[in-house]
Tab-separated table of C-alpha atoms and ligand atoms in Angstrom:
chain	number	residue	atom	x	y	z
A	283	MET	CA	0.000	0.000	0.000
A	284	THR	CA	1.234	3.496	-0.848
A	285	PHE	CA	0.128	7.108	-0.476
A	286	THR	CA	0.505	9.622	-3.325
A	287	LEU	CA	2.243	12.922	-2.530
A	288	ILE	CA	1.020	16.090	-4.272
A	289	ASP	CA	3.022	19.294	-4.787
A	290	PRO	CA	0.615	21.889	-3.320
A	291	SER	CA	1.950	24.678	-5.541
A	292	THR	CA	1.101	22.806	-8.773
A	293	GLY	CA	-1.398	20.135	-7.742
A	294	ALA	CA	0.817	17.522	-9.455
A	295	ALA	CA	1.459	14.074	-8.002
A	296	PHE	CA	5.191	13.438	-7.612
A	297	ARG	CA	5.889	10.413	-5.384
A	298	GLU	CA	4.420	7.327	-3.732
A	299	VAL	CA	5.165	6.718	-0.062
A	300	HIS	CA	4.881	3.405	1.760
A	301	ARG	CA	2.001	2.930	4.236
A	302	ALA	CA	3.095	0.806	7.177
A	303	ASP	CA	0.740	-1.751	8.717
A	304	VAL	CA	0.402	-2.728	12.372
A	305	GLU	CA	2.930	-5.586	12.047
A	306	GLU	CA	5.559	-3.148	10.757
A	307	VAL	CA	4.876	-0.759	13.636
A	308	ASP	CA	5.213	-3.604	16.123
A	309	ALA	CA	8.510	-4.668	14.564
A	310	ALA	CA	9.804	-1.080	14.770
A	311	VAL	CA	8.785	-0.799	18.417
A	312	ALA	CA	10.552	-4.111	19.172
A	313	ARG	CA	13.751	-2.730	17.593
A	314	ALA	CA	13.313	0.501	19.563
A	315	VAL	CA	13.016	-1.383	22.860
A	316	VAL	CA	16.394	-3.046	22.245
A	317	ALA	CA	18.098	0.143	21.049
A	318	GLN	CA	16.795	2.160	23.992
A	319	ARG	CA	18.398	-0.118	26.587
A	320	SER	CA	21.896	0.418	25.157
A	321	TRP	CA	21.282	4.127	24.555
A	322	ALA	CA	20.182	4.768	28.139
A	323	ALA	CA	23.216	2.838	29.423
A	324	LEU	CA	25.668	5.105	27.565
A	325	ALA	CA	27.610	7.757	29.442
A	326	PRO	CA	25.740	11.072	29.335
A	327	VAL	CA	28.569	12.670	27.359
A	328	ALA	CA	28.292	9.938	24.714
A	329	ARG	CA	24.586	10.670	24.204
A	330	ALA	CA	25.384	14.387	24.064
A	331	ASP	CA	28.087	13.799	21.433
A	332	ALA	CA	25.744	11.648	19.339
A	333	LEU	CA	23.046	14.334	19.346
A	334	ARG	CA	25.614	16.990	18.375
A	335	ALA	CA	26.739	14.777	15.479
A	336	PHE	CA	23.076	14.491	14.403
A	337	ALA	CA	22.767	18.289	14.616
A	338	ARG	CA	25.863	18.714	12.416
A	339	ALA	CA	24.411	16.300	9.844
A	340	VAL	CA	21.223	18.384	9.750
A	341	GLU	CA	23.255	21.606	9.384
A	342	GLU	CA	25.105	20.077	6.414
A	343	HIS	CA	21.770	19.267	4.709
A	344	ILE	CA	19.779	22.441	5.359
A	345	ASP	CA	19.321	23.225	1.663
A	346	GLU	CA	18.267	19.677	0.813
A	347	LEU	CA	15.759	19.547	3.692
A	348	ALA	CA	14.427	22.979	2.774
A	349	ARG	CA	13.938	22.004	-0.881
A	350	LEU	CA	12.049	18.881	0.201
A	351	GLU	CA	9.736	21.034	2.336
A	352	VAL	CA	9.106	23.443	-0.544
A	353	LEU	CA	8.117	20.525	-2.778
A	354	ASN	CA	6.105	18.539	-0.234
A	355	SER	CA	4.509	21.292	1.897
A	356	GLY	CA	4.656	24.428	-0.259
A	357	HIS	CA	6.583	26.380	2.375
A	358	PRO	CA	8.476	29.404	1.029
A	359	ILE	CA	12.154	28.518	0.647
A	360	GLY	CA	13.273	31.134	3.196
A	361	SER	CA	10.903	29.728	5.824
A	362	ALA	CA	11.868	26.142	4.995
A	363	ARG	CA	15.570	26.942	5.455
A	364	TRP	CA	14.769	28.526	8.823
A	365	GLU	CA	12.823	25.393	9.810
A	366	ALA	CA	15.707	23.066	8.908
A	367	SER	CA	18.240	25.148	10.842
A	368	HIS	CA	15.791	25.290	13.758
A	369	VAL	CA	15.917	21.462	13.900
A	370	ALA	CA	19.724	21.599	14.210
A	371	GLN	CA	19.447	24.240	16.944
A	372	VAL	CA	16.888	22.206	18.877
A	373	LEU	CA	19.180	19.165	18.682
A	374	ASN	CA	22.166	21.214	19.863
A	375	PHE	CA	20.147	22.718	22.719
A	376	TYR	CA	18.954	19.340	24.019
A	377	ALA	CA	22.411	17.817	23.477
A	378	GLY	CA	23.195	19.733	26.671
A	379	ALA	CA	20.489	17.861	28.581
A	380	PRO	CA	21.995	14.385	29.203
A	381	GLU	CA	24.682	15.939	31.412
A	382	ARG	CA	22.201	18.207	33.189
A	383	LEU	CA	19.396	15.773	34.089
A	384	SER	CA	20.236	16.048	37.776
A	385	GLY	CA	18.022	14.532	40.415
A	386	GLN	CA	17.700	15.716	44.004
A	387	GLN	CA	19.238	14.711	47.282
A	388	ILE	CA	16.556	14.985	49.963
A	389	PRO	CA	17.369	15.082	53.697
A	390	VAL	CA	16.088	11.976	55.538
A	391	ALA	CA	16.913	10.249	58.828
A	392	GLY	CA	19.020	7.071	58.771
A	393	GLY	CA	20.229	7.259	55.235
A	394	LEU	CA	20.530	9.006	51.930
A	395	ASP	CA	17.575	9.792	49.654
A	396	VAL	CA	18.127	10.612	45.986
A	397	THR	CA	15.957	10.922	42.918
A	398	PHE	CA	16.740	9.795	39.365
A	399	HIS	CA	15.160	10.915	36.082
A	400	GLU	CA	14.494	7.596	34.356
A	401	PRO	CA	13.572	7.570	30.647
A	402	TYR	CA	10.140	6.197	29.759
A	403	GLY	CA	11.576	3.759	27.212
A	404	VAL	CA	10.003	4.144	23.768
A	405	VAL	CA	8.218	7.414	22.958
A	406	GLY	CA	5.719	7.695	20.087
A	407	ILE	CA	5.516	11.074	18.327
A	408	ILE	CA	2.618	11.931	15.986
A	409	VAL	CA	3.263	14.981	13.796
A	410	PRO	CA	0.881	17.114	11.680
A	411	TRP	CA	1.441	18.454	8.164
A	412	ASN	CA	1.782	22.163	8.908
A	413	PHE	CA	5.363	22.250	10.269
A	414	PRO	CA	6.650	18.740	9.546
A	415	MET	CA	10.290	19.232	10.600
A	416	THR	CA	10.142	21.633	13.495
A	417	ILE	CA	7.271	20.000	15.380
A	418	ALA	CA	8.938	16.587	15.000
A	419	SER	CA	12.181	17.927	16.502
A	420	TRP	CA	10.404	19.430	19.540
A	421	GLY	CA	9.522	15.858	20.447
A	422	PHE	CA	12.434	13.712	19.292
A	423	ALA	CA	15.355	15.911	20.434
A	424	PRO	CA	14.455	16.129	24.159
A	425	ALA	CA	13.073	12.559	24.165
A	426	LEU	CA	16.359	11.143	22.827
A	427	ALA	CA	18.389	13.387	25.135
A	428	ALA	CA	16.552	11.952	28.139
A	429	GLY	CA	17.522	8.402	27.136
A	430	ASN	CA	14.427	7.275	25.230
A	431	ALA	CA	14.061	5.689	21.807
A	432	VAL	CA	11.629	7.398	19.420
A	433	VAL	CA	9.165	6.131	16.832
A	434	LEU	CA	7.857	9.037	14.783
A	435	LYS	CA	4.816	9.180	12.507
A	436	PRO	CA	4.759	12.128	10.100
A	437	ALA	CA	1.471	13.276	8.567
A	438	GLU	CA	0.654	11.286	5.445
A	439	LEU	CA	0.589	14.479	3.388
A	440	THR	CA	4.107	15.605	4.386
A	441	PRO	CA	6.468	12.747	5.309
A	442	LEU	CA	9.574	13.591	3.247
A	443	THR	CA	11.623	15.748	5.620
A	444	ALA	CA	10.935	13.451	8.578
A	445	VAL	CA	12.069	10.441	6.543
A	446	ARG	CA	15.250	12.311	5.579
A	447	LEU	CA	15.889	13.278	9.211
A	448	GLY	CA	15.639	9.574	10.126
A	449	GLU	CA	18.295	8.778	7.506
A	450	LEU	CA	20.536	11.623	8.674
A	451	ALA	CA	20.347	10.337	12.253
A	452	LEU	CA	21.710	6.982	11.085
A	453	GLU	CA	24.374	8.607	8.890
A	454	ALA	CA	25.450	10.674	11.914
A	455	GLY	CA	25.974	7.491	13.923
A	456	LEU	CA	22.836	7.184	16.044
A	457	PRO	CA	22.270	3.487	16.750
A	458	GLU	CA	19.984	1.453	14.496
A	459	GLY	CA	16.451	1.365	15.899
A	460	LEU	CA	16.857	4.370	18.197
A	461	PHE	CA	15.045	6.930	16.018
A	462	GLN	CA	12.664	5.414	13.464
A	463	VAL	CA	10.322	7.274	11.139
A	464	ILE	CA	7.277	5.198	10.193
A	465	THR	CA	5.101	6.443	7.341
A	466	GLY	CA	1.433	5.537	7.287
A	467	SER	CA	-2.011	6.610	8.361
A	468	GLY	CA	-3.030	8.080	11.702
A	469	SER	CA	-5.709	5.483	12.214
A	470	ILE	CA	-3.191	2.626	11.885
A	471	VAL	CA	0.334	3.830	12.781
A	472	GLY	CA	-0.743	6.630	15.133
A	473	GLN	CA	-3.323	4.468	16.880
A	474	ARG	CA	-0.791	1.663	17.327
A	475	PHE	CA	1.490	4.100	19.183
A	476	VAL	CA	-1.465	4.721	21.497
A	477	SER	CA	-2.319	1.064	22.055
A	478	HIS	CA	1.130	-0.579	21.979
A	479	PRO	CA	2.158	-1.557	25.524
A	480	ASP	CA	5.856	-0.815	24.875
A	481	VAL	CA	5.259	2.779	23.729
A	482	ARG	CA	5.319	4.404	27.146
A	483	LYS	CA	4.598	8.045	26.238
A	484	VAL	CA	2.847	9.711	23.292
A	485	VAL	CA	3.347	13.228	21.956
A	486	PHE	CA	0.582	14.369	19.619
A	487	THR	CA	0.260	17.583	17.613
A	488	GLY	CA	-2.790	18.179	15.453
A	489	SER	CA	-6.497	18.787	15.707
A	490	THR	CA	-8.326	19.007	19.024
A	491	ALA	CA	-10.759	16.278	17.918
A	492	VAL	CA	-8.076	13.674	17.174
A	493	GLY	CA	-5.973	14.812	20.145
A	494	THR	CA	-8.878	14.202	22.496
A	495	ASP	CA	-9.267	10.699	21.075
A	496	VAL	CA	-5.528	10.033	21.415
A	497	ALA	CA	-5.645	11.208	25.050
A	498	ALA	CA	-8.603	8.920	25.783
A	499	GLY	CA	-6.722	5.968	24.283
A	500	CYS	CA	-3.595	6.810	26.296
A	501	ALA	CA	-5.718	7.054	29.467
A	502	ARG	CA	-6.932	3.482	28.909
A	503	GLU	CA	-3.273	2.382	28.782
A	504	LEU	CA	-2.272	4.681	31.689
A	505	LYS	CA	0.172	6.306	29.293
A	506	PRO	CA	1.244	9.955	29.655
A	507	VAL	CA	0.484	12.178	26.680
A	508	THR	CA	1.507	15.650	25.569
A	509	LEU	CA	-0.988	17.417	23.312
A	510	GLU	CA	-0.377	20.466	21.101
A	511	LEU	CA	-3.740	21.249	19.498
A	512	GLY	CA	-5.532	24.041	17.702
A	513	GLY	CA	-5.808	27.743	18.411
A	514	LYS	CA	-7.859	30.877	17.796
A	515	SER	CA	-5.329	33.341	19.100
A	516	ALA	CA	-6.108	37.001	19.672
A	517	ASN	CA	-3.960	39.891	18.516
A	518	ILE	CA	-5.170	42.669	20.869
A	519	VAL	CA	-4.511	46.237	19.739
A	520	PHE	CA	-5.145	49.025	22.278
A	521	ALA	CA	-5.664	52.647	21.280
A	522	ASP	CA	-2.399	53.608	23.006
A	523	ALA	CA	-0.346	51.173	20.867
A	524	ASP	CA	2.074	52.083	18.100
A	525	LEU	CA	-0.667	51.478	15.504
A	526	GLU	CA	1.638	51.680	12.482
A	527	LYS	CA	3.859	48.984	13.942
A	528	ALA	CA	0.933	46.797	15.042
A	529	ALA	CA	-0.719	46.984	11.599
A	530	ALA	CA	2.540	46.302	9.753
A	531	ALA	CA	3.170	43.195	11.879
A	532	ALA	CA	-0.377	41.796	11.765
A	533	PRO	CA	-0.242	40.044	8.331
A	534	GLY	CA	2.863	38.051	9.274
A	535	ALA	CA	1.220	37.003	12.535
A	536	VAL	CA	-1.688	35.306	10.779
A	537	PHE	CA	-0.692	34.685	7.152
A	538	ASP	CA	2.703	33.090	7.807
A	539	ASN	CA	2.601	29.483	6.517
A	540	ALA	CA	-0.691	30.461	4.816
A	541	GLY	CA	-2.331	30.646	8.241
A	542	GLN	CA	-1.725	26.917	8.763
A	543	ASP	CA	-0.219	27.619	12.145
A	544	CYS	CA	-1.708	26.724	15.505
A	545	CYS	CA	-0.318	30.059	16.832
A	546	ALA	CA	-1.835	32.158	14.006
A	547	ARG	CA	-3.282	35.392	15.404
A	548	SER	CA	-6.516	34.765	13.521
A	549	ARG	CA	-8.569	37.270	15.528
A	550	ILE	CA	-7.499	40.910	15.599
A	551	LEU	CA	-9.262	42.685	18.475
A	552	VAL	CA	-9.047	46.470	18.105
A	553	GLU	CA	-10.097	49.134	20.619
A	554	ARG	CA	-13.177	50.782	19.144
A	555	SER	CA	-11.744	54.331	19.100
A	556	VAL	CA	-8.939	53.301	16.689
A	557	TYR	CA	-10.790	50.541	14.795
A	558	ASP	CA	-11.220	52.500	11.526
A	559	ARG	CA	-7.691	53.900	11.604
A	560	PHE	CA	-6.240	50.414	12.229
A	561	LEU	CA	-8.125	48.960	9.235
A	562	GLU	CA	-6.808	51.830	7.057
A	563	LEU	CA	-3.277	50.885	8.087
A	564	LEU	CA	-3.875	47.132	7.743
A	565	GLU	CA	-5.154	47.239	4.147
A	566	PRO	CA	-1.837	48.230	2.466
A	567	ALA	CA	0.070	45.810	4.705
A	568	VAL	CA	-2.155	42.939	3.497
A	569	ALA	CA	-1.883	44.088	-0.127
A	570	ALA	CA	1.923	44.022	0.202
A	571	TRP	CA	1.994	40.442	1.550
A	572	ARG	CA	3.788	38.443	-1.195
A	573	VAL	CA	1.973	35.219	-2.126
A	574	GLY	CA	3.444	33.023	-4.848
A	575	ASP	CA	5.909	30.387	-5.978
A	576	PRO	CA	7.419	28.949	-2.775
A	577	ALA	CA	10.728	28.313	-4.536
A	578	LEU	CA	11.330	32.091	-4.869
A	579	GLU	CA	13.378	33.832	-2.171
A	580	SER	CA	11.003	36.818	-2.203
A	581	THR	CA	7.859	34.769	-1.427
A	582	GLU	CA	6.270	35.238	1.986
A	583	MET	CA	3.357	32.815	1.607
A	584	GLY	CA	2.834	29.693	-0.483
A	585	PRO	CA	-0.265	27.604	-1.218
A	586	LEU	CA	-2.524	25.722	1.182
A	587	ILE	CA	-1.628	22.092	1.790
A	588	SER	CA	-4.377	20.374	-0.243
A	589	ALA	CA	-7.477	20.878	-2.361
A	590	ALA	CA	-9.634	19.479	0.451
A	591	HIS	CA	-8.163	21.914	2.956
A	592	ARG	CA	-8.692	24.831	0.551
A	593	SER	CA	-12.393	23.918	0.365
A	594	THR	CA	-12.597	23.880	4.171
A	595	VAL	CA	-10.928	27.300	4.388
A	596	ALA	CA	-13.190	28.707	1.643
A	597	SER	CA	-16.282	27.510	3.529
A	598	PHE	CA	-15.498	30.056	6.248
A	599	LEU	CA	-16.100	32.913	3.793
A	600	GLU	CA	-19.712	31.900	3.054
A	601	GLY	CA	-21.832	34.810	4.290
A	602	ALA	CA	-18.792	36.571	5.768
A	603	ASP	CA	-18.310	40.365	5.573
A	604	VAL	CA	-15.007	40.538	3.654
A	605	ALA	CA	-13.294	43.912	4.182
A	606	PHE	CA	-10.398	43.398	1.755
A	607	ARG	CA	-8.130	40.701	0.321
A	608	GLY	CA	-4.548	40.383	-0.836
A	609	SER	CA	-3.581	38.571	-4.003
A	610	ALA	CA	-2.670	34.990	-4.915
A	611	PRO	CA	-1.634	33.252	-8.142
A	612	GLU	CA	-4.319	31.886	-10.446
A	613	GLY	CA	-4.338	28.385	-11.850
A	614	ASP	CA	-3.007	25.080	-10.589
A	615	GLY	CA	-2.000	24.728	-6.971
A	616	PHE	CA	-4.026	25.237	-3.829
A	617	TRP	CA	-3.870	29.051	-3.721
A	618	PHE	CA	-5.904	31.240	-1.429
A	619	ALA	CA	-5.590	35.024	-1.165
A	620	PRO	CA	-5.079	36.525	2.323
A	621	THR	CA	-8.469	37.693	3.517
A	622	VAL	CA	-9.619	40.156	6.184
A	623	VAL	CA	-13.171	39.706	7.515
A	624	LEU	CA	-15.183	42.045	9.748
A	625	ALA	CA	-16.814	39.755	12.292
A	626	GLY	CA	-19.384	39.696	15.064
A	627	ARG	CA	-18.673	37.891	18.313
A	628	GLU	CA	-20.962	34.954	17.570
A	629	ASP	CA	-19.827	34.449	13.967
A	630	ARG	CA	-18.274	31.089	13.098
A	631	ILE	CA	-15.201	32.917	11.732
A	632	ALA	CA	-14.666	34.510	15.160
A	633	ARG	CA	-14.872	31.257	17.099
A	634	GLU	CA	-13.548	28.317	15.043
A	635	GLU	CA	-10.019	27.648	13.869
A	636	VAL	CA	-9.767	28.310	10.121
A	637	PHE	CA	-6.153	27.137	9.689
A	638	GLY	CA	-5.894	29.276	6.566
A	639	PRO	CA	-5.058	32.877	5.579
A	640	VAL	CA	-8.263	34.417	6.912
A	641	VAL	CA	-8.356	36.858	9.816
A	642	ALA	CA	-11.409	38.145	11.697
A	643	VAL	CA	-11.314	41.741	12.995
A	644	LEU	CA	-13.525	42.661	15.963
A	645	PRO	CA	-13.838	45.873	17.997
A	646	PHE	CA	-13.722	45.999	21.818
A	647	ASP	CA	-14.640	48.696	24.333
A	648	ASP	CA	-12.102	48.665	27.166
A	649	GLU	CA	-9.443	46.542	28.856
A	650	ALA	CA	-11.923	44.251	30.644
A	651	ASP	CA	-13.840	43.732	27.410
A	652	ALA	CA	-10.615	42.948	25.537
A	653	ILE	CA	-9.675	40.232	28.043
A	654	ALA	CA	-13.194	38.777	28.040
A	655	LEU	CA	-13.306	38.717	24.231
A	656	ALA	CA	-9.804	37.205	23.953
A	657	ASN	CA	-10.905	34.439	26.340
A	658	ASP	CA	-14.235	33.875	24.591
A	659	THR	CA	-13.028	30.798	22.706
A	660	ALA	CA	-12.469	27.157	23.518
A	661	TYR	CA	-8.779	27.576	22.704
A	662	GLY	CA	-5.863	29.107	24.628
A	663	LEU	CA	-2.612	28.719	22.739
A	664	ALA	CA	-0.985	32.039	21.809
A	665	GLY	CA	-1.715	35.747	21.576
A	666	SER	CA	-0.275	39.240	21.267
A	667	ILE	CA	-0.910	42.489	23.145
A	668	TRP	CA	-0.092	45.861	21.603
A	669	THR	CA	0.068	48.737	24.092
A	670	GLU	CA	2.548	51.364	25.290
A	671	ASN	CA	1.149	51.097	28.835
A	672	LEU	CA	3.344	48.773	30.919
A	673	GLY	CA	0.782	48.152	33.658
A	674	ARG	CA	-1.845	47.249	31.074
A	675	ALA	CA	0.587	44.913	29.305
A	676	VAL	CA	1.153	43.070	32.587
A	677	ARG	CA	-2.554	42.983	33.544
A	678	VAL	CA	-3.735	41.778	30.144
A	679	SER	CA	-0.997	39.188	29.745
A	680	ARG	CA	-1.983	37.751	33.138
A	681	GLY	CA	-5.686	37.914	32.238
A	682	VAL	CA	-5.592	36.165	28.858
A	683	LYS	CA	-5.842	32.380	29.272
A	684	SER	CA	-3.205	31.352	26.744
A	685	GLY	CA	0.051	29.460	27.120
A	686	VAL	CA	2.261	31.692	24.939
A	687	LEU	CA	1.841	35.469	24.814
A	688	SER	CA	3.960	38.313	23.496
A	689	VAL	CA	3.723	42.065	24.060
A	690	ASN	CA	4.395	44.415	21.130
A	691	SER	CA	5.594	41.450	19.067
A	692	HIS	CA	4.201	38.224	17.664
A	693	SER	CA	6.912	35.796	18.664
A	694	SER	CA	5.689	32.386	19.860
A	695	VAL	CA	8.480	29.919	19.438
A	696	ARG	CA	11.957	30.053	20.902
A	697	TYR	CA	13.307	26.567	21.511
A	698	TRP	CA	14.749	27.567	24.891
A	699	THR	CA	11.410	28.874	26.260
A	700	PRO	CA	8.326	26.752	27.059
A	701	PHE	CA	5.593	26.333	24.458
A	702	GLY	CA	2.080	24.922	24.777
A	703	GLY	CA	-1.592	25.658	25.195
A	704	MET	CA	-4.306	25.998	27.809
A	705	LYS	CA	-7.945	24.824	27.519
A	706	ALA	CA	-8.677	23.049	24.212
A	707	SER	CA	-5.214	23.986	22.885
A	708	GLY	CA	-3.368	21.297	24.726
A	709	LEU	CA	-1.912	19.503	27.662
A	710	GLY	CA	1.673	19.795	28.866
A	711	ARG	CA	4.508	21.898	27.490
A	712	GLU	CA	7.211	21.399	24.900
A	713	LEU	CA	10.576	23.138	24.451
A	714	GLY	CA	12.244	25.291	27.098
A	715	PRO	CA	14.719	24.255	29.775
A	716	ASP	CA	12.532	21.468	31.241
A	717	ALA	CA	11.488	19.544	28.112
A	718	ALA	CA	13.966	16.673	28.507
A	719	GLU	CA	12.723	16.118	32.055
A	720	HIS	CA	9.180	15.749	30.660
A	721	PHE	CA	10.419	12.584	28.930
A	722	THR	CA	11.418	10.989	32.230
A	723	GLU	CA	9.771	9.521	35.311
A	724	THR	CA	11.130	10.404	38.737
A	725	LYS	CA	12.460	7.489	40.746
A	726	ASN	CA	13.125	7.933	44.459
A	727	VAL	CA	15.737	5.696	46.130
A	728	PHE	CA	16.490	5.528	49.861
A	729	PHE	CA	19.878	4.115	50.909
A	730	ALA	CA	20.017	3.072	54.582
A	731	THR	CA	23.290	4.089	56.183
A	732	ASP	CA	22.800	2.417	59.594
A	733	ALA	CA	25.934	0.453	60.449
A	734	SER	CA	24.059	-2.466	62.087
B	7	LIG	P1	-5.170	15.576	12.489
B	7	LIG	O1	-6.143	14.713	11.784
B	7	LIG	O2	-5.344	15.837	13.913
B	7	LIG	O3	-3.735	14.897	12.201
B	7	LIG	C1	-2.567	15.175	12.943
B	7	LIG	C2	-1.709	13.905	13.017
B	7	LIG	O4	-2.442	12.889	13.702
B	7	LIG	C3	-1.370	13.306	11.651
B	7	LIG	O5	-0.102	12.676	11.696
B	7	LIG	C4	-2.460	12.262	11.491
B	7	LIG	O6	-2.115	11.247	10.594
B	7	LIG	C5	-2.553	11.736	12.893
B	7	LIG	N1	-3.818	11.058	13.188
B	7	LIG	C6	-5.008	11.192	12.542
B	7	LIG	N2	-5.937	10.406	13.107
B	7	LIG	C7	-5.326	9.741	14.123
B	7	LIG	C8	-5.754	8.803	15.072
B	7	LIG	N3	-7.014	8.355	15.119
B	7	LIG	N4	-4.863	8.338	15.982
B	7	LIG	C9	-3.594	8.772	15.989
B	7	LIG	N5	-3.126	9.671	15.088
B	7	LIG	C10	-3.982	10.166	14.178
B	7	LIG	O7	-5.050	16.944	11.782
B	7	LIG	P2	-5.290	17.257	10.237
B	7	LIG	O8	-6.376	16.461	9.637
B	7	LIG	O9	-3.965	17.117	9.614
B	7	LIG	O10	-5.776	18.747	10.313
B	7	LIG	C11	-7.118	19.031	10.681
B	7	LIG	C12	-7.182	20.284	11.491
B	7	LIG	O11	-6.369	20.131	12.672
B	7	LIG	C13	-6.592	21.511	10.835
B	7	LIG	O12	-7.460	22.103	9.943
B	7	LIG	C14	-6.271	22.354	12.038
B	7	LIG	O13	-7.419	22.981	12.513
B	7	LIG	C15	-5.791	21.341	13.033
B	7	LIG	N6	-4.341	21.188	13.051
B	7	LIG	C16	-3.686	21.724	14.080
B	7	LIG	C17	-2.310	21.625	14.113
B	7	LIG	C18	-1.572	22.160	15.285
B	7	LIG	S1	-0.021	22.529	15.122
B	7	LIG	N7	-2.120	22.291	16.439
B	7	LIG	C19	-1.606	20.997	13.101
B	7	LIG	C20	-2.332	20.449	12.053
B	7	LIG	C21	-3.698	20.548	12.043
B	7	LIG	P3	-2.519	11.345	9.040
B	7	LIG	O14	-1.910	12.551	8.485
B	7	LIG	O15	-1.914	10.142	8.483
B	7	LIG	O16	-4.010	11.375	9.027
């Protein structure tokens, strides 16, 4: 059985990819169990060196990985290069973890009490199609650093960079079986990660619906799970903000990766007194957003991932009050022009994740209203606050129920700071200084020191 890959910028089929069955997953997990035992027994410095060698192999193949992502996912070449180098940086960052996974020494009577961070064993990582390389690395780098083996399932639509990363790991000297990329469907390969007794932790990134199902399956197996799910993040613009700067930054915050980003600021909430002025400033910024051939260095946004996804995104514009749109190429490929919609609070476009280049703009009255409106969604992943008032920036950032916020900027992801969502956006955190520890279980050992 195979799956046909389509270039989203042309709509043309270009490769068949193998679909693994349950027996193949089980065989991979069996190999991972064996590899993990030797890996965990290595000296911490040896694991660190191996991860640094893997990082160097990725650095030496940044252009190749980036070109694969342009072809398979339609990411602009500049973004794809950033994503590949991000993988190397994440590996280098967590290469520091094996030698820093210190336990505690706890005072007790009659002996010595210490804790150890023990790896789970085999970790299963399920990756979506929107950022195939980076999201994979947020799981596999800290998991490997903590002494686990990893089985990784890329999305069926976008497996190529993950498969190449698996090859590079072997070329860099990682042991056979330690990091395996298994292509296939979510319902077979992904579900087997959930049900297999030797996969001791699952990391899932994708839709809230499937993530909830994965969590329920993991609960039945008493298996810990990390979930990174959808978002409907607010970009809150107060009247006292630098409006020119906020408007210039807004397209990038929602249209990057064609809006197929769980952190996309897909709701712009604007204080009513500056609502008209903000829209005047936003219109030329959207018109200037460069949509086109992802292979060109100048391109800021490529196509959507598939024809089916384009239909889903388009369905959000039915009956919507479109204020203005940017441009997109005509013809083959899954193109969709950036779109700005004026929305009411109950509109579907204001509440559901579009996962495409469509942003809803809504007015608010005051600070309390802004916080209430920002929180008026099932999600709680990211968000931005634009204000020149420091006290307000602190109050609003504490009031918005989201895991990742930025003030006067739209940054969401730095590999050395924690990332993850509240409410329907997820469970647990990735990245940051503690991520390797999240791939371990604490063991407490008491050593009696009584002489008798
Ligand atoms: P999902 O269906 O959730 O797929 C995400 C990953 O889970 C893929 O690898 C998928 O495999 C796998 N999967 C699917 N069903 C599974 C199951 N029953 N058990 C275990 N794994 C399973 O997402 P999607 O269809 O790609 O996108 C749908 C919507 O999800 C998007 O429109 C967007 O709203 C949201 N989404 C969010 C994110 C982030 S970063 N939070 C990323 C992507 C999508 P296959 O690819 O083989 O089906």
